[in-house]
């Protein structure tokens, strides 16, 4: 197998210096995106969200935000760990056959493209748009005596709407409960999950010009099943509304597809979607005419004439 490089002559694994020369812009961007994400995450919500507590007859006005506050079955650290480790294990296992430095390098970099982009996008949306989580009232613990006595006046018609200043609960939990939209866990799971599905599709030649065996379909779709399970569990735990999860999945899907096409020569084109790209040397597709989706195409390149990055 031949490897693609900036000058077309590098047919072996690059030295650390050569790799760093190619990769330093991405490494720097990772740091910048991480700093942006952490900065925005620690900011107070950009907008005040108003809510009702009681209706005119004294009943609970918004039961959709009155769920109990319970410990999440999938905490943030576990979601991040799964989103990173599961795809990495898949990439490593496939290197048993692929045996390609650039393939593994691009897979890791592309996964981080997808994950970091989704994470920063969702944290910005949480900060600007936000929303009340299903367990908001349980976390807020509104000052009921002040509301009933009328010493705390609300806003809107007949003073029915209140702001977070009426809350007496833990301030950190209240801040989190004000930022429901979109689901960050789901965005992370779908970004790396879809990237991994596209990677498996390319290596197994699932959607190609020949009929694959059934197990390949199951294996390729498992990462997406993980994303659906994480999103569904968040709804069950009362941490997100269904539309938060749908929005998070949408962000993950867009970033996953975008990241994959950034580091590989195609997304849906089975003739070249297994070929990793090197930044300084564009890949030419013209010689792929007539290439077939065989086992050789799956693991070793689409045709003997290809100048693959491996």
Coordinates of C-alpha atoms in Angstrom, one line a residue:
X1 CA 0.0 0.0 0.0
X2 CA 1.2 3.5 -0.7
X3 CA 0.6 6.5 1.5
X4 CA -0.4 9.9 0.5
X5 CA 1.7 12.9 1.7
X6 CA 2.2 16.5 1.1
X7 CA 4.9 16.0 -1.6
X8 CA 3.6 12.7 -2.8
X9 CA 6.8 10.9 -1.8
X10 CA 6.1 10.0 1.8
X11 CA 5.2 6.3 1.6
X12 CA 5.7 5.5 5.3
X13 CA 4.5 6.6 8.7
X14 CA 5.6 10.2 9.2
X15 CA 8.0 11.2 11.9
X16 CA 6.6 13.1 14.9
X17 CA 7.9 16.4 13.4
X18 CA 6.2 15.7 10.1
X19 CA 3.0 14.8 11.9
X20 CA 3.1 17.9 14.1
X21 CA 3.7 20.2 11.1
X22 CA 0.5 18.8 9.5
X23 CA -1.5 18.6 12.7
X24 CA -0.6 21.7 14.8
X25 CA -3.5 23.9 13.4
X26 CA -6.0 21.3 14.5
X27 CA -4.4 20.9 18.0
X28 CA -4.5 24.6 18.5
X29 CA -8.1 24.8 17.3
X30 CA -9.0 22.0 19.8
X31 CA -7.6 24.2 22.6
X32 CA -9.5 27.3 21.4
X33 CA -12.8 25.4 21.0
X34 CA -12.3 23.9 24.5
X35 CA -11.7 27.3 26.0
X36 CA -14.7 28.8 24.3
X37 CA -16.9 25.9 25.5
X38 CA -15.7 26.1 29.1
X39 CA -16.1 29.9 29.1
X40 CA -19.7 29.9 27.8
X41 CA -20.6 26.9 30.1
X42 CA -19.6 29.0 33.2
X43 CA -21.6 32.1 32.1
X44 CA -25.0 32.7 33.6
X45 CA -28.0 32.2 31.2
X46 CA -28.2 35.1 28.7
X47 CA -31.9 35.4 29.0
X48 CA -34.4 35.3 31.9
X49 CA -36.9 32.5 31.7
X50 CA -40.3 33.1 33.2
X51 CA -42.5 30.4 34.6
X52 CA -45.9 29.9 36.3
X53 CA -46.3 28.1 39.6
X54 CA -50.1 28.2 40.2
X55 CA -53.2 28.8 38.0
X56 CA -56.2 30.9 39.1
X57 CA -57.8 27.9 40.9
X58 CA -54.6 27.1 42.8
X59 CA -53.5 24.0 40.9
X60 CA -50.0 23.4 39.6
X61 CA -49.7 25.5 36.4
X62 CA -46.9 23.7 34.6
X63 CA -46.7 20.0 35.4
X64 CA -44.3 19.5 32.5
X65 CA -41.6 21.2 34.6
X66 CA -42.7 19.7 37.9
X67 CA -41.0 16.3 37.6
X68 CA -39.0 15.1 40.6
X69 CA -35.2 15.7 40.7
X70 CA -33.4 12.4 40.6
X71 CA -29.9 11.3 40.1
X72 CA -29.1 10.9 36.4
X73 CA -28.4 7.3 35.2
X74 CA -25.9 8.6 32.7
X75 CA -23.9 11.5 34.2
X76 CA -22.0 14.0 32.1
X77 CA -18.6 12.3 32.7
X78 CA -19.9 8.9 31.7
X79 CA -21.6 10.3 28.5
X80 CA -18.3 12.0 27.5
X81 CA -16.3 8.8 28.3
X82 CA -18.6 6.6 26.2
X83 CA -18.6 9.1 23.3
X84 CA -14.8 9.0 23.2
X85 CA -13.8 5.5 24.2
X86 CA -16.3 3.4 22.2
X87 CA -15.3 4.9 18.8
X88 CA -11.6 4.8 19.7
X89 CA -11.9 1.0 20.5
X90 CA -13.7 0.5 17.1
X91 CA -10.9 2.4 15.2
X92 CA -8.2 0.3 17.0
X93 CA -9.9 -3.0 16.3
X94 CA -10.2 -2.2 12.6
X95 CA -6.6 -1.4 12.5
X96 CA -5.9 -5.1 12.8
X97 CA -6.9 -5.3 9.2
X98 CA -6.5 -1.8 7.9
X99 CA -3.0 -1.2 9.4
X100 CA -2.9 2.4 8.4
X101 CA -1.4 5.3 10.4
X102 CA -3.3 7.9 8.4
X103 CA -6.6 6.1 8.7
X104 CA -6.3 5.9 12.5
X105 CA -5.0 9.4 12.7
X106 CA -7.9 10.8 10.6
X107 CA -10.5 8.7 12.5
X108 CA -9.4 10.1 15.9
X109 CA -9.1 13.7 14.5
X110 CA -12.4 13.5 12.8
X111 CA -14.1 12.1 15.9
X112 CA -12.8 15.1 17.9
X113 CA -13.9 17.5 15.2
X114 CA -17.4 16.1 15.5
X115 CA -17.5 16.0 19.3
X116 CA -15.9 19.4 20.0
X117 CA -18.0 21.1 17.4
X118 CA -21.2 19.6 18.8
X119 CA -20.2 20.4 22.3
X120 CA -19.5 24.1 21.7
X121 CA -22.6 24.5 19.5
X122 CA -24.9 23.0 22.1
X123 CA -23.4 25.0 25.0
X124 CA -23.8 28.2 23.1
X125 CA -27.5 27.3 22.4
X126 CA -28.0 26.5 26.0
X127 CA -26.6 29.8 27.1
X128 CA -28.6 31.9 24.6
X129 CA -31.8 29.9 24.4
X130 CA -31.9 27.5 27.3
X131 CA -35.2 26.4 28.7
X132 CA -36.7 24.9 31.8
X133 CA -35.8 21.2 32.5
X134 CA -38.7 18.8 33.4
X135 CA -37.5 18.9 37.0
X136 CA -37.1 22.7 37.2
X137 CA -39.7 23.4 39.9
X138 CA -38.3 20.6 42.1
X139 CA -34.8 22.2 41.9
X140 CA -36.1 25.8 42.0
X141 CA -38.1 25.3 45.3
X142 CA -40.1 28.5 44.7
X143 CA -40.9 30.6 47.8
X144 CA -44.5 29.6 48.1
X145 CA -45.4 31.8 51.2
X146 CA -44.3 34.9 49.3
X147 CA -46.3 33.9 46.3
X148 CA -49.5 33.1 48.2
X149 CA -49.2 36.2 50.4
X150 CA -48.7 38.4 47.4
X151 CA -45.5 39.9 48.8
X152 CA -43.7 38.6 45.7
X153 CA -45.4 40.0 42.6
X154 CA -44.9 38.3 39.3
X155 CA -45.0 39.7 35.8
X156 CA -47.4 39.3 32.9
X157 CA -51.2 39.1 33.1
X158 CA -52.3 39.2 36.7
X159 CA -48.7 38.8 37.8
X160 CA -48.8 35.0 37.1
X161 CA -45.2 34.7 35.8
X162 CA -42.1 34.6 38.0
X163 CA -38.3 34.6 37.5
X164 CA -35.6 32.5 39.1
X165 CA -35.3 35.2 41.8
X166 CA -38.3 33.5 43.5
X167 CA -36.3 30.2 43.8
X168 CA -34.8 29.1 47.1
X169 CA -32.9 26.0 45.9
X170 CA -29.3 25.3 45.2
X171 CA -28.0 28.0 42.8
X172 CA -25.8 25.7 40.7
X173 CA -28.7 23.3 40.2
X174 CA -31.0 26.1 39.3
X175 CA -28.6 27.4 36.7
X176 CA -28.4 23.9 35.1
X177 CA -32.2 23.6 35.3
X178 CA -32.5 26.8 33.3
X179 CA -30.5 25.4 30.4
X180 CA -32.5 22.4 29.0
X181 CA -32.3 23.1 25.2
X182 CA -30.6 21.3 23.5
X183 CA -29.4 18.1 25.0
X184 CA -25.6 18.1 25.2
X185 CA -25.4 14.4 26.1
X186 CA -27.4 13.5 23.0
X187 CA -25.4 15.9 20.7
X188 CA -22.2 14.2 21.9
X189 CA -23.5 10.7 21.5
X190 CA -24.9 11.3 18.0
X191 CA -21.8 13.2 16.8
X192 CA -19.3 10.5 17.5
X193 CA -21.9 7.7 17.1
X194 CA -22.8 8.8 13.5
X195 CA -19.1 9.3 12.7
X196 CA -18.4 5.8 13.8
X197 CA -21.3 4.4 11.8
X198 CA -20.0 6.2 8.7
X199 CA -16.5 4.8 9.4
X200 CA -17.8 1.2 9.7
X201 CA -19.9 1.7 6.6
X202 CA -16.8 2.7 4.7
X203 CA -14.6 -0.1 5.9
X204 CA -17.2 -2.8 5.7
X205 CA -18.6 -1.5 2.4
X206 CA -22.1 -1.8 3.7
X207 CA -23.9 0.6 1.3
X208 CA -22.0 -0.2 -1.9
X209 CA -22.6 -2.0 -5.2
X210 CA -22.7 -5.5 -3.8
X211 CA -24.9 -7.1 -1.2
X212 CA -23.2 -7.4 2.2
X213 CA -23.9 -10.0 4.9
X214 CA -26.5 -9.0 7.5
X215 CA -24.1 -8.7 10.5
X216 CA -22.4 -5.7 8.9
X217 CA -25.6 -3.7 9.1
X218 CA -26.1 -4.6 12.7
X219 CA -22.5 -3.7 13.6
X220 CA -22.6 -0.4 11.7
X221 CA -25.8 0.8 13.3
X222 CA -24.9 -0.1 16.9
X223 CA -23.2 3.3 17.6
X224 CA -26.5 5.1 16.6
X225 CA -28.4 2.8 18.9
X226 CA -26.2 4.0 21.8
X227 CA -27.1 7.6 21.0
X228 CA -30.8 6.8 20.9
X229 CA -30.6 5.0 24.3
X230 CA -28.7 7.9 25.9
X231 CA -31.3 10.4 24.6
X232 CA -34.2 8.2 25.7
X233 CA -32.8 7.8 29.2
X234 CA -32.5 11.5 29.6
X235 CA -36.2 11.9 28.9
X236 CA -37.0 9.1 31.4
X237 CA -34.8 10.6 34.1
X238 CA -36.6 14.0 33.7
X239 CA -33.5 15.9 32.6
X240 CA -34.7 16.8 29.1
X241 CA -37.9 17.2 27.1
X242 CA -38.3 15.2 23.9
X243 CA -37.6 18.2 21.7
X244 CA -34.3 18.9 23.6
X245 CA -33.2 15.4 22.6
X246 CA -34.3 15.8 19.0
X247 CA -32.4 19.1 18.7
X248 CA -29.3 17.5 20.3
X249 CA -29.5 14.6 17.9
X250 CA -29.8 17.0 14.9
X251 CA -26.6 18.9 16.0
X252 CA -24.8 15.6 16.4
X253 CA -25.9 14.3 13.0
X254 CA -24.8 17.5 11.2
X255 CA -21.4 17.7 12.9
X256 CA -20.8 13.9 12.5
X257 CA -21.4 14.0 8.7
X258 CA -19.4 17.3 8.3
X259 CA -16.5 15.9 10.3
X260 CA -16.3 12.6 8.4
X261 CA -16.3 14.4 5.0
X262 CA -13.5 16.6 6.3
X263 CA -11.1 13.8 6.9
X264 CA -12.2 11.2 4.3
X265 CA -12.5 11.4 0.6
X266 CA -16.3 10.7 0.6
X267 CA -19.3 10.0 2.9
X268 CA -21.7 8.0 0.8
X269 CA -19.5 7.2 -2.3
X270 CA -18.4 3.6 -1.5
X271 CA -15.5 3.9 -4.0
X272 CA -13.6 6.4 -1.9
X273 CA -15.2 6.8 1.5
X274 CA -12.6 4.6 3.1
X275 CA -9.7 6.8 1.9
X276 CA -8.2 9.2 4.5
X277 CA -7.2 12.6 3.3
X278 CA -3.9 14.4 4.0
X279 CA -4.2 18.2 4.2
X280 CA -1.5 19.3 1.9
X281 CA -2.3 16.9 -1.0
X282 CA -5.8 16.8 -2.6
X283 CA -7.1 13.4 -3.6
X284 CA -8.1 12.8 -7.2
X285 CA -11.2 10.7 -7.8
X286 CA -11.0 10.3 -11.6
X287 CA -9.2 6.9 -11.5
X288 CA -12.0 5.4 -9.4
X289 CA -14.2 4.7 -12.5
X290 CA -15.1 1.0 -12.5
X291 CA -13.8 0.3 -9.0
X292 CA -15.7 -2.5 -7.3
X293 CA -16.8 -3.0 -3.7
X294 CA -14.8 -6.2 -3.0
X295 CA -13.0 -7.3 0.1
X296 CA -9.9 -5.7 -1.3
X297 CA -11.7 -2.5 -1.7
X298 CA -12.9 -2.7 1.9
X299 CA -9.5 -3.0 3.5
X300 CA -6.7 -2.4 1.0
X301 CA -8.0 0.3 -1.4
X302 CA -10.5 0.5 -4.2
X303 CA -8.1 -0.4 -7.0
X304 CA -4.5 -1.3 -7.5
X305 CA -3.9 2.0 -9.2
X306 CA -5.0 4.1 -6.2
X307 CA -2.5 6.2 -4.4
X308 CA -4.2 5.7 -1.0
X309 CA -3.4 7.2 2.3
X310 CA -3.2 4.1 4.5

